[in-house]
Structure formats: structure tokens, C-alpha cells
């Protein structure tokens, strides 16, 4: 009777083990430090190049000479070591890896805290720092402590304008910012089985906001169909445990559109309670909610209308952008007055392209609203793509319930 | 490994954006991170970090995987960080760069001496000695080596 983390890592919770890493990646933000650490280790050996990825997403394209120089050095390194390289415009590392690079049962580390996103595919995926990643480059493996697991039981189906992001905020609020520390989350139950891959990626993405090491879904028919689209045939994973020492149950049916209030991701209230709060910017994108389905939801609400407040849209990947071009979703967004940026992280981390000014308020579909994250003296509310669309049309926080 | 420093008290849920803001990350110059450590929490704090033991509330280091956060503290002269709980990526990063992390419940008295011994597993603050939650044997080895880089370049398997 093992949890999914125990099945994948091959040892019971609490045990320490050394494990070969199936997939490892860094981005332009963490790659520079990792390269320095790798050089300092001095082995000269780079292992498993064909399973290592470098993905430019954090400040892509570069915003200044210094950033450009650092990226130039990393680009040369990627070429020299023959790793998979995704340059400016390819998209956010977690989304790029989710597009056919990660398979169920794999052990994945990324030098970015939201690597837990890939748990949606039935992988054990966790974020590490740059030096840890350099160690993986040099040795091909790293050590893990097998985590205890909290079960997140999902019941029912979404109703009205409620979507995966609202559910993500609900479970983060239920656990709190450190309620998952050192643990894995497993999303199970009929509600979980009914979720699309896009929704699962949104839910796994925010596991780290509770302190969790990983956030996993069992690979099922949805996973099989999704990965078949990338030419992979995979097996489903069977759940061996019925219950968990720690459990949270959430009924999707009874959720309403939610907001995380600045500056804590676990301070959550219904959108209805904050309707009318003026906003200066709306941001749709990131590894949480920058997928095609998110853009489509947003477009369905703004179609034929004009946004009242500056609205920045950043598709999570080139594939997302292309699909939005092909289906006309992108035309809808641009006609509604949205500014569309290069696939990547966009303004989420406050480094470029959409940073907000002192005293400004942004309603964002991202995963973090820490103080000053998106600009000094600004405030960030977190919400779903549909809430973001309703808010963009109103120029103030608005519930999407009336828009559908 | 025994050491001591002066207590610098910070609150709970101190995230990595507060430890070192994203706007300072794009450089290899570590002194920049040290200079701006905790800037968005308290701009005067960076000046008091040399020889300090940071004594924090629960969930220290939550948020980003940015290793610049523990590096900023180490570079600024922080001796160790003590907190009841740490976010796990920060915890692992700190060990990997050779910054001791002390999982414990201790009261914080600003400026008072804090002593600890990692091998014997205790911390002494405000005149009271308390046990530390033990690090894994691997983490102790990495810390003893001075971080993951010297640990790996020291001829491991």
C-alpha cells in the first residue's frame, strides 16, 4: 500500500535515497548560478544531456545588457553540452516540459519552485536550487527524502463560472502557506478524475504554495489521451491507498469564484466580497493559468467588448500562442484591447514587461502575490482567468458569474 | 560544528522575495545580493547581518527556488538561520551552499548571543538550551564539507 510518491521513488515515506533523475531543467534565471556551481564542482562531466533542458522564460527577451550577456553565456553552454534548448519565445519551462517531455512515473527536478506542476502527469516532480541542479548535471542523480502525503479529495464537478484556479486557491487556503511543508499532495476522487490536463496542471502548480514538495495526479485515461497527442503511449497508474493520515475534502459543486488577497496566497475570499475594488492592470498568463484553455475562457468573456483597464496577456508557450492564433482567440484578445507579450513568465516575477508602479493594483492569474513581487509598492490579487476577464471589462474587481 | 552569533529577529512566512527581491537577481555579483538582503522587509536590516543568527518564525524561505536568497545571507555574514520550520527548497539550498539551518523553537531577543552545536544538536538562546531537530546524515556531511560543491568535488563516488 504505497502512495504515488512512494511508488515512483520506490521507498516508504521518511526514507532517504539516491535516485537517478529522469528529467532536469533550468531557466535563464537559475541557469547562470547552476553553471557557476557546475564549473566549481569541476568534474568536467555533464551527464544525460539528452534528458536535460534549458528553457529561457524569466526575462525573455532580455531587458538589459547584463541580462543579455548572462543569457548569451548560457546559450553557448547549452549548445556545447547539447542539452535541449528552448530559446526566447518557447515559453514557461513548466509548460514546455508538460508538452510531451515528461512522462508518468518519472523523477523530475527543475531549478524553479513550480516544477511541482509536472505532477499533473503522474511524475514525481519537485523544485530545487541551482547548486542541486548542478550536482544533477555532474552526477546524474540526487538524494530525496520520500515525503509523507496529504490526500486532497475532490468531489463533484464545477458549476457556473468556477474553474481550476478557484479550486487551487481553495485548497491552498485550506492547508495554509505551510500546511504542506515537506509533504506531497495527491489529488484524488471523482472530481480529480473529471479534470482536464490543463486544470490538473493548474492544481499541481500551486502545491508549492502550501510548502509541498510535489502535487500529484494518477495517470489515467485523460493522461493517456493527452500524451498520445505528443506521440507517447503510457500506462495508467493505480491508486493503492484508500485513505491518508492527512486529508482535505473539497466539493467542487459548492465553490464560488475566489480571490487571494495581497500579500498572502492563503488569505482567500469570494470575489463577491471585493467587487468594486479598482484595479490598474489585469494579467493573464504564467505557469498557473497561461494555457490555451485559460486564454479561451478569457476570450469568451471579452469577445466583442473592450477592456477598461490595461490588460497584459502572455501565452505560456509557443504552442499555446499558435493554437490561439489558429482558433481566432488571439484576434479576440487583441480586438478587445489586450497587450500580448512573448510566451514566457511575463510580469509574474516583477522583472520586466508589465511591472506595476507604487500604489497600483494588479489582478493576476499567477500563483504568488508576495509584497513587492510585481513592482515596489504594488498590490496583487490572484484569481481565475474568468474573474480576470470580468475585472478587465469592469476596470474593477468583478465576478465572472454575470458574464456567462 | 559549534558557532555563535547575535540574534536578529524576523517574523513568520518570510518569503524569498523579501530575502532578496527579484529586481536584484540578474547578476553574478554576490555582493549585490548581500547589500540588498531583506530590503523590502526593512532596509536597515542588511547592515546588521554580519555575525548574525537570524531567528525567524515558522516557514522561513517560502516561495521561489532562488538560491540567491541563502547566498545573500551567507555573503552578508549571517552565521546561521534558526526557525521552527523552513520551506524545503530554501532549507536544502542553504545546506547546499554551506549555511547552517537550525530547526528549533527559540525565543528571540534582539542582539543577544545565540550559540549552537550542530553535531551535539542544541541551540542556546536567552539563557536556555534547547534541542535542534536533527539534520539527515547526508545534509550533515554536505554542511561539514562546506556545501554541495566541495562535497561533490571532494571525490564522492
Short mmCIF file of C-alpha atoms in Angstrom, two decimals, chain A residues 16 18 28-30 32-33 36-37 40-41 58-59 66-67 70 73 111-113 126-132 135 139 141-144 177-178 181-182 208 211 213 264 349 351 368 370-373 376, chain B residues 12-13 15-18 22-23 25-28 30 33 40-41 58-59 62-68 71 85-89 91-93 96-97 103 133 135-139 142 148-149 152-153 156:
data_model
loop_
_atom_site.label_atom_id
_atom_site.label_comp_id
_atom_site.label_asym_id
_atom_site.label_seq_id
_atom_site.Cartn_x
_atom_site.Cartn_y
_atom_site.Cartn_z
CA UNK A 16 16.28 8.78 2.23
CA UNK A 18 19.74 8.40 -4.03
CA UNK A 28 17.59 31.77 -17.65
CA UNK A 29 17.09 32.88 -14.03
CA UNK A 30 18.57 29.86 -12.25
CA UNK A 32 23.55 31.08 -14.52
CA UNK A 33 24.13 30.12 -10.88
CA UNK A 36 28.83 28.57 -11.94
CA UNK A 37 28.29 25.75 -9.44
CA UNK A 40 33.14 24.86 -9.48
CA UNK A 41 32.39 21.15 -8.98
CA UNK A 58 12.06 34.54 -16.93
CA UNK A 59 13.34 37.62 -18.75
CA UNK A 66 23.62 42.46 -18.28
CA UNK A 67 20.70 40.03 -18.73
CA UNK A 70 24.18 36.18 -18.96
CA UNK A 73 26.78 32.67 -21.89
CA UNK A 111 15.56 24.73 -10.78
CA UNK A 112 12.27 26.51 -10.19
CA UNK A 113 9.85 26.10 -7.32
CA UNK A 126 9.95 18.90 -7.47
CA UNK A 127 11.78 22.21 -7.40
CA UNK A 128 15.42 22.50 -6.41
CA UNK A 129 18.03 25.23 -6.26
CA UNK A 130 20.83 25.94 -8.69
CA UNK A 131 23.59 24.05 -6.85
CA UNK A 132 21.39 20.96 -6.51
CA UNK A 135 25.00 18.31 -8.88
CA UNK A 139 26.38 13.08 -11.36
CA UNK A 141 21.38 11.76 -9.60
CA UNK A 142 20.47 13.39 -6.32
CA UNK A 143 19.14 12.40 -2.90
CA UNK A 144 15.49 12.56 -1.84
CA UNK A 177 1.07 28.60 3.33
CA UNK A 178 2.97 25.95 5.27
CA UNK A 181 5.67 21.62 4.15
CA UNK A 182 7.94 18.61 3.46
CA UNK A 208 4.39 24.56 -3.50
CA UNK A 211 5.09 24.29 1.14
CA UNK A 213 7.38 19.14 -2.35
CA UNK A 264 -0.70 36.21 1.11
CA UNK A 349 8.18 37.81 -11.05
CA UNK A 351 11.45 41.56 -13.65
CA UNK A 368 2.11 34.45 -5.93
CA UNK A 370 4.06 38.44 -2.16
CA UNK A 371 4.75 42.03 -1.20
CA UNK A 372 6.57 43.99 -3.97
CA UNK A 373 6.77 40.90 -6.20
CA UNK A 376 7.68 48.09 -5.47
CA UNK B 12 6.90 34.19 10.13
CA UNK B 13 6.45 33.25 6.45
CA UNK B 15 9.40 34.62 1.58
CA UNK B 16 12.36 34.58 -0.77
CA UNK B 17 11.15 37.78 -2.46
CA UNK B 18 11.56 39.50 0.92
CA UNK B 22 13.63 39.68 -7.95
CA UNK B 23 14.93 43.01 -9.29
CA UNK B 25 18.85 38.73 -9.25
CA UNK B 26 20.33 39.32 -12.69
CA UNK B 27 23.97 39.48 -11.79
CA UNK B 28 26.82 37.22 -10.77
CA UNK B 30 27.07 38.26 -4.90
CA UNK B 33 22.51 40.31 -3.07
CA UNK B 40 11.67 45.03 1.27
CA UNK B 41 11.23 43.86 4.88
CA UNK B 58 7.70 29.32 11.00
CA UNK B 59 8.02 28.74 7.24
CA UNK B 62 8.88 30.09 1.36
CA UNK B 63 8.37 30.90 -2.31
CA UNK B 64 10.89 30.79 -5.09
CA UNK B 65 13.70 28.27 -5.59
CA UNK B 66 16.11 31.20 -5.94
CA UNK B 67 19.36 30.17 -4.34
CA UNK B 68 20.37 33.81 -4.25
CA UNK B 71 23.64 33.12 -0.72
CA UNK B 85 10.11 25.27 10.24
CA UNK B 86 11.67 26.13 6.88
CA UNK B 87 10.34 25.95 3.35
CA UNK B 88 12.01 22.85 1.98
CA UNK B 89 13.74 24.27 -1.08
CA UNK B 91 16.35 24.56 3.64
CA UNK B 92 18.08 22.36 1.08
CA UNK B 93 19.62 25.33 -0.75
CA UNK B 96 23.98 23.14 -0.35
CA UNK B 97 25.77 26.47 -0.07
CA UNK B 103 15.14 23.77 13.04
CA UNK B 133 15.71 18.81 15.05
CA UNK B 135 19.61 17.05 10.02
CA UNK B 136 19.87 13.92 7.88
CA UNK B 137 23.34 12.31 7.83
CA UNK B 138 23.75 13.41 4.19
CA UNK B 139 22.89 17.02 5.00
CA UNK B 142 27.34 18.34 2.98
CA UNK B 148 27.49 20.61 -2.13
CA UNK B 149 30.22 21.92 -4.46
CA UNK B 152 30.99 16.64 -4.77
CA UNK B 153 34.42 17.82 -5.84
CA UNK B 156 32.37 11.30 -3.90
#
